[in-house]
Structures are given as structure tokens and as C-alpha cells.
XYZ file of C-alpha atoms in Angstrom:
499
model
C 13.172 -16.456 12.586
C 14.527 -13.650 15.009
C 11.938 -11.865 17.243
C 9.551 -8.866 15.544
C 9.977 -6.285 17.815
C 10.123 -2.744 16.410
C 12.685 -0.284 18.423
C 9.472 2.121 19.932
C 8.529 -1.442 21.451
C 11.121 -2.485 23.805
C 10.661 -1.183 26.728
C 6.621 -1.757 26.781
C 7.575 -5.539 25.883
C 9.751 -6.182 29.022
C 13.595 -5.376 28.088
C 14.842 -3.489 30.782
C 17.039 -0.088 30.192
C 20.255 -2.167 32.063
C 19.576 -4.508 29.171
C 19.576 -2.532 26.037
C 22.276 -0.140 27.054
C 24.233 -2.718 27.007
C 22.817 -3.882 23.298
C 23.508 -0.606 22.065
C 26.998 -1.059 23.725
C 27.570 -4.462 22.674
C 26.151 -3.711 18.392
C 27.203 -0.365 16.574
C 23.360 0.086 15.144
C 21.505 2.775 14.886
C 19.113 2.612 18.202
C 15.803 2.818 16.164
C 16.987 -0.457 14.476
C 14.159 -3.180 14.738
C 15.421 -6.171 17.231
C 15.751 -8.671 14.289
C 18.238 -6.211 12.750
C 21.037 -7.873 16.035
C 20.284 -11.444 14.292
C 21.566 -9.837 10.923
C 24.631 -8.303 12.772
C 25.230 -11.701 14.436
C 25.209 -13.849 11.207
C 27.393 -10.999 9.221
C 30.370 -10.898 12.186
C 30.131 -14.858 11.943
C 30.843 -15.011 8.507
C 33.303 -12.394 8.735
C 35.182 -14.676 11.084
C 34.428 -17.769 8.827
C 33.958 -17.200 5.290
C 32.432 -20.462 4.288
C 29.353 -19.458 6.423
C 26.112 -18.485 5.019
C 23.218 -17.726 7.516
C 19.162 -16.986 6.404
C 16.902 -15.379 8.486
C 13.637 -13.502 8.636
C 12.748 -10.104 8.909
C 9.920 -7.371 8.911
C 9.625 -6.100 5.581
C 10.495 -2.936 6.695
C 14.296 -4.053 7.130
C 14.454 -2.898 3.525
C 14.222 0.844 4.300
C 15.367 3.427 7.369
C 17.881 2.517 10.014
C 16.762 -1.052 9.676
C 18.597 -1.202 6.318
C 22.022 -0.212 7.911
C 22.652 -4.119 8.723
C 21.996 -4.864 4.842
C 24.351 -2.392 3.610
C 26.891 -3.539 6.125
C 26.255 -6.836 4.511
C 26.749 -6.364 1.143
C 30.451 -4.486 2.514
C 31.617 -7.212 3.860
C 29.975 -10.012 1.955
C 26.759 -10.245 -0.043
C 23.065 -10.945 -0.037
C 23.039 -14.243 -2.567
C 19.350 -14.950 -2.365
C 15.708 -12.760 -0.749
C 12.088 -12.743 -1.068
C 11.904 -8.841 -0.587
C 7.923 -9.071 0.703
C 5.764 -12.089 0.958
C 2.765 -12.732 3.397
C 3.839 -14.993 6.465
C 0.709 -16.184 8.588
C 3.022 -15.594 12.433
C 0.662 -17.277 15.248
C -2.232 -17.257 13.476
C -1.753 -13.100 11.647
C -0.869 -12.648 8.548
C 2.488 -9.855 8.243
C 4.383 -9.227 5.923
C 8.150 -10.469 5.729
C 11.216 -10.328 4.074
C 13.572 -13.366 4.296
C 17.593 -12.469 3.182
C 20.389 -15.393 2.404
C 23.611 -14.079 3.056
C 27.082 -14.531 3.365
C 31.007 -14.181 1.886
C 30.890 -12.506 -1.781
C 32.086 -16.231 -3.018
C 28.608 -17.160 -3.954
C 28.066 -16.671 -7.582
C 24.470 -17.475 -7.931
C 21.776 -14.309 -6.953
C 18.338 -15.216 -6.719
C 15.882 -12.763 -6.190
C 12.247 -13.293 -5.314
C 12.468 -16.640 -7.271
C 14.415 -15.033 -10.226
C 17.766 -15.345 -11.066
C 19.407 -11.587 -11.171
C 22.680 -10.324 -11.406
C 22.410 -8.416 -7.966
C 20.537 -7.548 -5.267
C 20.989 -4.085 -3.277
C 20.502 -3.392 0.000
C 16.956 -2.595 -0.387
C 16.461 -5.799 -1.839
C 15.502 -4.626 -5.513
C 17.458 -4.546 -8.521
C 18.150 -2.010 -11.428
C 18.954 1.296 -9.768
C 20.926 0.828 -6.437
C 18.703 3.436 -4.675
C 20.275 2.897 -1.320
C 23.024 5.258 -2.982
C 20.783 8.248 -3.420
C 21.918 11.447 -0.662
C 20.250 14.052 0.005
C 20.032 17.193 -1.691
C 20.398 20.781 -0.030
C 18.050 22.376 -1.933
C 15.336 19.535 -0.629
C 15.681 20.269 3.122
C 13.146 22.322 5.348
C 10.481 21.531 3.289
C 9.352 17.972 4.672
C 8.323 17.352 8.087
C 6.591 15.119 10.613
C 3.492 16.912 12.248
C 3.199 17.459 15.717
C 3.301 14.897 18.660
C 1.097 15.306 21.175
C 1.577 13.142 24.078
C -1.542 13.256 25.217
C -5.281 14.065 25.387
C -5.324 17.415 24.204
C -7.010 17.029 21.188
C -11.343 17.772 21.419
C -14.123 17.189 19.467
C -15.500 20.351 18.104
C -18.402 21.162 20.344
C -15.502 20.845 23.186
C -13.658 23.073 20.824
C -16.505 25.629 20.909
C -17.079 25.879 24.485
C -13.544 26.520 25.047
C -13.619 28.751 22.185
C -16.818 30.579 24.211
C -15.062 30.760 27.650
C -13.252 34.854 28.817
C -10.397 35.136 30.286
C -9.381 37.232 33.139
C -6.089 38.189 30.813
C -8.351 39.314 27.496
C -6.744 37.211 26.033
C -9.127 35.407 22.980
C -8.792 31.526 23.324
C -8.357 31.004 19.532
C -4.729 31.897 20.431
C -4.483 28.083 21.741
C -7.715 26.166 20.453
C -7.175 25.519 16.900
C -8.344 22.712 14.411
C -6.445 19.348 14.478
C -5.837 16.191 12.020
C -4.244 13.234 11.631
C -3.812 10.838 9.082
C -7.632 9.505 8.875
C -8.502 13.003 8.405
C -7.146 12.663 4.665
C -8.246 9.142 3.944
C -11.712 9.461 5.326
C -14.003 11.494 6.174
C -12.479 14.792 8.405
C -13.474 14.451 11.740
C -14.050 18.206 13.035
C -11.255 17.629 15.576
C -9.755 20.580 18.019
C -6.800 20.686 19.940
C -5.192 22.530 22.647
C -1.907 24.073 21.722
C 0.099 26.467 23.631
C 2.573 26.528 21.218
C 6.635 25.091 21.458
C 8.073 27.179 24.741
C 5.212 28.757 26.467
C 5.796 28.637 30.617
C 3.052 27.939 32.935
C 2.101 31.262 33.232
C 1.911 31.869 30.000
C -0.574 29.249 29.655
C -2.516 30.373 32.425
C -3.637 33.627 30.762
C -5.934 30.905 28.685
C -7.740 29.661 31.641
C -10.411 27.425 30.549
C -7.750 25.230 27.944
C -5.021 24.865 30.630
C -7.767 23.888 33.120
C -9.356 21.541 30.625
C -5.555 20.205 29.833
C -4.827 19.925 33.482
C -8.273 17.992 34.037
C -7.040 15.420 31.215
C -3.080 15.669 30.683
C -1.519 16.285 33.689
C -1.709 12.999 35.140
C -1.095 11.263 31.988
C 2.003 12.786 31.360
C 2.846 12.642 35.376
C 3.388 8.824 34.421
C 6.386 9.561 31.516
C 9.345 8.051 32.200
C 11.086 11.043 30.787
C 10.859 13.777 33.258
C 10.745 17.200 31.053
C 7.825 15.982 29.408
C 6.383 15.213 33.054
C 7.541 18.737 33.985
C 6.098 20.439 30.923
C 2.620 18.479 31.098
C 0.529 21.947 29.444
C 3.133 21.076 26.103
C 3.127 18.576 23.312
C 5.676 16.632 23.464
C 7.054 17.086 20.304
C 5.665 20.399 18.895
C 8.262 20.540 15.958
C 9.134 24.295 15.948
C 10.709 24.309 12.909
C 7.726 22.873 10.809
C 5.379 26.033 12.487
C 8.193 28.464 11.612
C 8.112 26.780 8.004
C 4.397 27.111 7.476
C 3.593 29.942 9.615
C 3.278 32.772 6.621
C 1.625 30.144 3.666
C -2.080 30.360 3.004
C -2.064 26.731 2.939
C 0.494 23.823 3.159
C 0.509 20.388 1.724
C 0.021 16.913 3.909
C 0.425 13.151 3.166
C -0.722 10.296 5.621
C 2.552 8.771 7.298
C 1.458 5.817 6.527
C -1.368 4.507 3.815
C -2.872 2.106 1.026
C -2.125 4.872 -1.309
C -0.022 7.619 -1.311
C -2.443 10.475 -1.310
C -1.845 14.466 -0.877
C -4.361 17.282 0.483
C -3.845 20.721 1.161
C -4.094 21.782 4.749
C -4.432 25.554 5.849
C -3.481 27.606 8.889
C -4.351 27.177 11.707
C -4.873 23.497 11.206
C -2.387 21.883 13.647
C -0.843 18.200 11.892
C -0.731 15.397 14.056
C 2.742 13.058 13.637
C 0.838 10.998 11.637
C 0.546 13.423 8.773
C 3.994 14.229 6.869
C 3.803 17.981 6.192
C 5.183 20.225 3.115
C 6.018 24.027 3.393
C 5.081 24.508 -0.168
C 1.704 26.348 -1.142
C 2.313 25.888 -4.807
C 0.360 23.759 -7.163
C 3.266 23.176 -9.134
C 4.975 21.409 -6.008
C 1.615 19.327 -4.790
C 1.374 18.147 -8.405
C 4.888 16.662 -8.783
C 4.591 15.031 -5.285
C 1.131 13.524 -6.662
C 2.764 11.882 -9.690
C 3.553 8.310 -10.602
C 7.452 9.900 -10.859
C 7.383 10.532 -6.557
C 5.207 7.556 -5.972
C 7.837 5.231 -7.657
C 10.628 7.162 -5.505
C 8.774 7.180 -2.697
C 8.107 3.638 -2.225
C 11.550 2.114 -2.951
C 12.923 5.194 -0.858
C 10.095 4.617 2.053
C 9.126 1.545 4.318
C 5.990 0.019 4.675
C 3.732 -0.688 8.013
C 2.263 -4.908 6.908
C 1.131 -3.932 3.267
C 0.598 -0.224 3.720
C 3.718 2.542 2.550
C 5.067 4.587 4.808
C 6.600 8.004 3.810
C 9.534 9.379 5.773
C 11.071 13.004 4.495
C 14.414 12.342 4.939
C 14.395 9.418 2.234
C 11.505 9.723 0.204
C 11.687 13.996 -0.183
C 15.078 14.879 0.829
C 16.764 12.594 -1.488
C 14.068 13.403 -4.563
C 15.235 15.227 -7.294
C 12.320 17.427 -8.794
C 12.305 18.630 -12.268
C 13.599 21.916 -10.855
C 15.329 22.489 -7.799
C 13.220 23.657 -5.209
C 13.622 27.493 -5.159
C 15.092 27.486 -8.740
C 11.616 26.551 -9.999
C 11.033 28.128 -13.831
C 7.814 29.297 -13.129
C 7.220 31.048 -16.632
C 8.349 27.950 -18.282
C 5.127 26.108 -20.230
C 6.276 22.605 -18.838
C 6.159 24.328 -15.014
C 2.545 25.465 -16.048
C 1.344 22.645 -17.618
C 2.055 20.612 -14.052
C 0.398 23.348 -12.212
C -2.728 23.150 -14.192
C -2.772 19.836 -14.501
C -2.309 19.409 -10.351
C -5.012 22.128 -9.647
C -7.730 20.372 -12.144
C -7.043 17.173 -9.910
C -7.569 18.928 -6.661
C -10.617 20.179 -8.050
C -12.143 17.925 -9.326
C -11.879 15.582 -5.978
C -12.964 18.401 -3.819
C -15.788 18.228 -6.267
C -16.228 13.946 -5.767
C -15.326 14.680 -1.995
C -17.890 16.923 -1.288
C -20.843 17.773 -4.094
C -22.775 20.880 -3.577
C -25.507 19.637 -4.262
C -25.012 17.087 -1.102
C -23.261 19.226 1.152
C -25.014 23.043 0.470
C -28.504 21.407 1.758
C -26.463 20.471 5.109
C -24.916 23.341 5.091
C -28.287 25.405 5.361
C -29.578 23.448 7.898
C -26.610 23.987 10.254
C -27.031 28.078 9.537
C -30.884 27.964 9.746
C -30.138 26.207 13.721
C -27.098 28.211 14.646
C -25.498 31.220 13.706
C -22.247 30.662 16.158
C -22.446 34.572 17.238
C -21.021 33.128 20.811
C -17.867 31.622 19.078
C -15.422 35.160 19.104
C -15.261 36.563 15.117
C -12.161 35.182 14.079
C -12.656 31.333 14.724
C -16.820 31.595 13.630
C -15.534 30.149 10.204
C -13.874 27.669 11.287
C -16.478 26.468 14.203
C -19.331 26.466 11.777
C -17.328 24.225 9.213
C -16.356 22.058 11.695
C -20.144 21.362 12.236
C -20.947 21.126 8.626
C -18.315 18.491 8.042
C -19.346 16.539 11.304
C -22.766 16.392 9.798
C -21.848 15.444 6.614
C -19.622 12.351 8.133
C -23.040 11.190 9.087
C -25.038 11.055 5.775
C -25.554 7.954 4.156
C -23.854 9.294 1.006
C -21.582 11.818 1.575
C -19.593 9.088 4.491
C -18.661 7.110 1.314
C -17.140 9.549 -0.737
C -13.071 9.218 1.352
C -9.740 9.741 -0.749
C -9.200 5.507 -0.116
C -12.887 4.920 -1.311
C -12.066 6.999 -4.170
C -8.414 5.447 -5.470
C -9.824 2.149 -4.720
C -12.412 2.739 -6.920
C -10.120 4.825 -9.778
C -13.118 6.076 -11.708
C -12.398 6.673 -15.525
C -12.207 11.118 -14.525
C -9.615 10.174 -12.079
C -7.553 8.195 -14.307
C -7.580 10.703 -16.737
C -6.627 13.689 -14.234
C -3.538 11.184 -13.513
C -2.341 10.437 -16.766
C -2.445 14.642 -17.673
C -0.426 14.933 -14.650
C 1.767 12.612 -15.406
C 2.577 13.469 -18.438
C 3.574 17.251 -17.622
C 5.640 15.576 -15.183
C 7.189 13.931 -17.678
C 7.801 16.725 -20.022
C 9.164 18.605 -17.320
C 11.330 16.433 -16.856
C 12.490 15.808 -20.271
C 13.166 19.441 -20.580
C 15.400 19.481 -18.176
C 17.208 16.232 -18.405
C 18.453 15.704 -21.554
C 19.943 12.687 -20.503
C 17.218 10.600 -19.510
C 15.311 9.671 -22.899
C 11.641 10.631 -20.622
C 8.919 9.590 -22.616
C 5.668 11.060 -22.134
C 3.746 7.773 -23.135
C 5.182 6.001 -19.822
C 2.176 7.147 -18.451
C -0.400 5.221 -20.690
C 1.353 2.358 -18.825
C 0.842 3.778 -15.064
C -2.894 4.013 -16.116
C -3.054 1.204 -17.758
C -1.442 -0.537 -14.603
C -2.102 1.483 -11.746
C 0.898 3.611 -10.822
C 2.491 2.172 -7.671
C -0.267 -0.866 -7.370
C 1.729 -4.319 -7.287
C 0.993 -6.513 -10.451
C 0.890 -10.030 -10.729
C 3.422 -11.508 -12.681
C 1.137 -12.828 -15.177
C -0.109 -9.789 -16.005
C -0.219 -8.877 -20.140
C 1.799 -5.686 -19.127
C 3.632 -6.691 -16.285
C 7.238 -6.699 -17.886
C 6.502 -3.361 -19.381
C 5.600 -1.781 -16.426
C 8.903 -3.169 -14.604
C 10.614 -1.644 -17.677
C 9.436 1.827 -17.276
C 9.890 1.753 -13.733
C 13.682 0.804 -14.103
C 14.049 3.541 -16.603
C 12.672 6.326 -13.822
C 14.005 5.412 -11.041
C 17.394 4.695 -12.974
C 16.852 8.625 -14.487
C 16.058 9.510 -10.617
C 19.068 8.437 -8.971
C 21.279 9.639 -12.110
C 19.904 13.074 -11.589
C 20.096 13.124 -7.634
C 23.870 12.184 -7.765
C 24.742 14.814 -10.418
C 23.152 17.628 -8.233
C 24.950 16.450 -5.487
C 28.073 16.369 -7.227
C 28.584 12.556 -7.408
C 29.794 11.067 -11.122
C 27.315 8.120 -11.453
């Protein structure tokens, strides 16, 4: 049972940089490898040196997926995984985490044995059917998915900070909804939005830049400077006015779409919103430059859930979606930019996406809830101090923080709501689903797609773990095999890999 101790965690839990430079020296990993990942590396050189040796040890679950997985896949080249529980609870000092626990060793056993069952193999990811761990990623995928923005400190406000700062001249004339601009993270989209600001002078500006905005650099030099004064990496020290990580090429993706598409990083269930300009993501949103309803509803199907969760990792029981595997490596029913948009199957999805978006904004927020609020915050306030071109935004930032305080309206979240999976939602699904499908069968002639898979997501809930005594349990491991097996077949060929 090696120590679980992510990568972003070793320097705040005592190992010192002398230390793991020379780890890194001493093990050819990938540096965001977790620590148990060395254990793995340990055991696998051992039995290089002395085949008869098998070793078992414990693991995050999340050594199934990212860097972590590297030490598997070096495993099964120079031996092989002979046994695994791919995720189980394990109660560790008294919490409950979730684990994976891997038998390895020289390619000589003959019996696998997967999570209790007898298989024929077990991939790196510890699964079987499609090796996914295979899967590359596609050209025609990339500078579409991104992390949001990283911070690195206080600069985000609530919105009545937001509005003052919003209120405040400048000697420059400059308006300061240049750099004040609405902000979410990842409870944004899985609760109730929050009415957050942030301060944002962009990915370059210099100090003097920022200056022309004097009331958000003071306010940022009140509250970030001495936070980031205590850095251990100096240009983020230096640069204390700018995130740390403002991702320029995600703004220069999004900057001309009306809106853009968002998934929490990590989440019970994987859930898509639409975001619009100038809403600033935090890194803990995963951001699309798409504005297409066609794109958000192929994302939302059970097709990209399945992919996304063998190709993702998971935080204890929660998924957690990473671009580079779960988008880059996707293969849609048409390549992005090669989209068919006057085919009927490319319509159908669109429709089918849009009627879902509407009818949650609809569940989300009812008019005849919200208008009432709505009227109350006009008949108080008519924001004529906030400058014309941010009013909009202020006075739906105050609605919203209003409405996160009625009894009613606090319940209605997108995790309330797919908890729940009321009988309109269901149905929204399985038309979705089934475009997806059709698309997909339209394109791939190959892949046998059967539009009636998606009685069985419904039936099941697409992406919700089953119990194995479940009346459809083996039928819903069936179509799942057949997908992801059509998945993989399809991203190889468009890479130009025989399968």
C-alpha cells in the first residue's frame, strides 16, 4: 500500500526540491505522475530482473488514466497485469477513497482475473473489450478543448464589488468593463450561479497598462500582491496584477463566438452549459470553442459520456474530464470543420441538443419564479451608475443572486436535476441519443450503430454504474463494448492506423 500523494502535493507535504529532482532523475516518469506510480516502477524493474516475481500493490483509482497510467502501459511491455479490482471503496484512516489494486508481473501467468471475473485481458486502463489506451489524437480535434483560466489568487469579487469597480473613473478614460468581467467555476454549472466578478487584465498587460484601470489594480494590489509575493516561482511574484495561467490561446479561440460551451473539470455527472463572452472560465471549467448546437449535442450524448469516462480519470467517485484524452482523441460523427451541416442526421442532433437546452433553462429557471424577482430588482434599481455596456450584465448578476436565495428556485441545480432524471429529461436524452446514433451510422458503415442502444442508456442511466445483478446489466456492458469498440475503430482509421 504505497503512499497517496498526488504530484501538485509534494512539496506542500514536506519533500524537499533536492529530493524529487533526484526522483525525477532516478525514475523516467512523467513528473505529474502520482507518488504511488514509483512503487509500480519499482515492482516492474524487479521483475524485469527476476521473472518469477509478481508484486501487488495499491493505487488511487486515478492510476487508470493521465500520466499516472504510463507505469501500467510500461507494465503490460514488459510483462503483464494478471489480476485488478479497477475501483472499489477502501475506508484509509478512517475515509472512505476510492482505489484500484493491480497484480502484476512476467507475461508467464496464464490466468487474468479482472474485478473478480475471469477475462482474457486486461489493458492498461484496467478494462477489457476495446484497448482504449491505444486511441491518439486526431488533428482535426485540437484547439477546440481547453482548461479555463488560473487565477492565482483573490481576484475574483462578488458582484456588488463588481459594481463599484464597475462605477469607479479613471484618470485614463478608460471604462473599467475593459478588466471587470463576470467569472465561473465549476459550481457555477452544477448549482446555482453565483453572480461572481473578476479582475482580469488580460495575458501580457505591463504595470502600466494596468494602471490606466485604477480602482481594479488598486483593489488587486490591496488583495493579490502579497499573496502572490509568497510564490515560490518568481515571475508569478513579479507579475502579481496577472493570473497565473491566463491561457491565451483559449481567449484567442473564443474571442469572436457569441457563446462557447463549458463542462465542470470534475463532477457526479458529466454535464454541459453554454457560457457567453465576457464570462471569464475558471480552471475548473473545461472550455469548447464551438457555438454550435450540433457540437454541444454530441458532447451531451451517452456516445462522449462512454468515451469520456474510460478516456478521463476520476477525483474519489466523481469523473474528471481532461481535453487531451477525452476530446482530442474523440472521433465525432463528422470531423470537426468537415461537419455536413445540410445533412438531416446533422439536423436532427442539432434540434434534438437545442430542445434539451431549452427545456432545462426552462426547469433551471421558470418565468413564472424568476420574472416576479426580476421586477423587484428593476422596481429598486435601475443600475444607471453601472457605464451602458456592462448594465446587462450587472443587473443579471443581481437577479440570479436573488434567485440563489429563494426557497424554490435554490433547488432547481443541473446535479439536483440528473439526480432526479425526471421522465421530460429522459426523453430529451434518448432523442438525442438516437440522432447521435444515426449520425453515426451514416457515416460509419462499419459499425452496425443501432439506434435502439439508447432504450438501454435510458433504461439504465447512461454512464451511471450498475450493479451486477441488475435485469439489464449484461446488456448494457454489451452495448457499451460495441461503442466504444466502433469509437476506437473509427479514431485509428482517421488517424491512419489499420486496427
Amino acid at each position: 500500500n504505497p503512499p497517496f500523494l498526488g504530484s501538485k502535493l509534494f512539496r506542500k507535504w514536506g519533500l524537499i526540491e533536492p529530493y524529487l529532482q533526484a526522483l525525477f532523475s532516478a525514475y523516467d516518469l512523467p513528473k505529474t505522475s502520482d507518488l504511488c506510480c514509483y512503487w509500480f516502477e519499482l515492482g516492474r524493474r524487479a521483475i524485469e530482473k527476476k521473472p518469477d516475481t509478481r508484486a501487488g500493490l495499491l493505487a488511487t483509482q486515478g492510476i487508470r488514466g493521465g500520466d499516472n497510467r504510463t507505469v501500467l502501459e510500461r507494465i503490460k511491455k514488459s510483462g503483464d497485469i494478471f489480476m485488478a479490482w479497477s475501483d472499489r471503496e477502501w475506508v484509509l484512516d478512517g475515509a472512505a477513497v476510492r482505489v484500484s489494486m493491480v497484480g502484476f508481473g512476467s507475461d508467464a501467468q496464464a490466468e487474468r482475473m479482472l474485478n473478480g471475473k475471469r477475462v482474457t485481458a486486461i489493458s492498461p486502463d484496467l478494462e477489457i473489450g476495446a484497448d482504449l489506451t491505444t486511441a491518439v489524437s486526431l488533428p482535426s480535434n485540437a484547439s477546440i478543448g481547453f482548461m479555463g483560466d488560473t487565477k492565482g489568487g483573490s481576484f475574483d469579487v462578488e458582484w456588488e464589488k463588481a459594481r463599484s469597480l464597475l462605477e469607479q473613473p479613471s484618470s485614463s478614460g478608460r471604462s473599467n468593463t475593459d478588466v471587470v468581467v463576470p467569472w465561473v467555476n465549476g459550481l457555477d454549472l452544477t448549482r446555482r450561479p453565483r453572480s461572481m466578478w473578476i479582475v482580469d487584465f488580460g495575458t501580457d498587460a505591463k504595470l502600466r497598462d494596468a494602471s490606466r484601470y485604477e480602482a481594479p489594480l488598486h483593489h488587486v494590489e490591496q488583495h493579490v500582491k502579497a499573496e502572490r509575493a509568497e510564490n515560490r516561482r518568481a515571475l508569478y511574484a513579479e507579475r502579481w496584477w496577472l493570473h497565473v495561467e491566463p491561457r491565451p490561446e483559449l481567449r484567442k479561440q473564443v474571442a469572436e463566438l457569441p457563446r462557447f460551451l463549458g463542462t465542470p473539470r470534475v463532477t457526479k455527472h458529466r454535464l454541459f452549459a453554454w457560457l457567453r463572452r465576457p464570462t471569464l472560465p475558471d480552471s475548473q471549467v473545461i472550455v469548447f470553442a464551438r457555438s454550435d448546437d450540433y457540437f454541444f449535442g454530441v458532447l451531451h450524448s451517452a456516445i462522449h459520456e462512454l468515451w469520456a469516462l474510460r478516456q478521463g480519470t476520476q477525483l474519489e467517485d466523481r469523473p474528471r474530464y481532461t481535453p487531451t484524452t477525452c476530446l482530442e482523441t474523440f472521433p465525432l460523427p463528422w470531423p470537426p470543420a468537415k461537419e455536413k451541416t445540410s445533412h438531416p442526421e446533422y439536423k436532427a442532433i442539432a434540434a434534438a441538443a437545442k430542445d434539451l437546452d431549452t427545456q432545462r433553462e426552462r426547469w433551471l429557471n421558470p418565468p413564472e419564479w424568476l420574472d416576479p424577482i426580476a421586477k423587484r430588482i428593476d422596481a429598486a434599481d435601475d443600475f444607471a451608475d453601472v457605464p451602458k455596456e456592462a448594465r446587462a450584465l450587472i443587473r443579471h448578476s443581481a437577479i440570479m443572486a436573488a434567485a440563489a436565495q429563494d426557497p424554490k428556485l435554490k433547488k432547481r441545480t443541473l446535479t439536483n436535476l440528473y439526480n432526479e432524471r425526471p421522465t421530460w429529461l429522459c426523453l430529451a436524452h434518448e432523442r438525442l441519443d438516437r440522432a447521435v446514433l444515426a449520425a453515426y451510422a451514416a457515416t460509419d458503415r462499419k459499425g452496425g450503430w443501432d439506434e435502439s442502444w439508447a432504450e438501454v442508456w435510458i433504461d439504465t442511466g447512461a454512464g451511471q454504474p450498475l450493479p451486477a445483478d441488475h435485469p439489464l446489466a449484461t446488456r448494457r456492458a454489451e452495448v457499451d463494448q460495441l461503442v466504444l469498440a466502433n469509437l476506437l475503430r473509427l479514431n485509428l482509421a482517421r488517424a491512419g492506423i489499420q486496427s
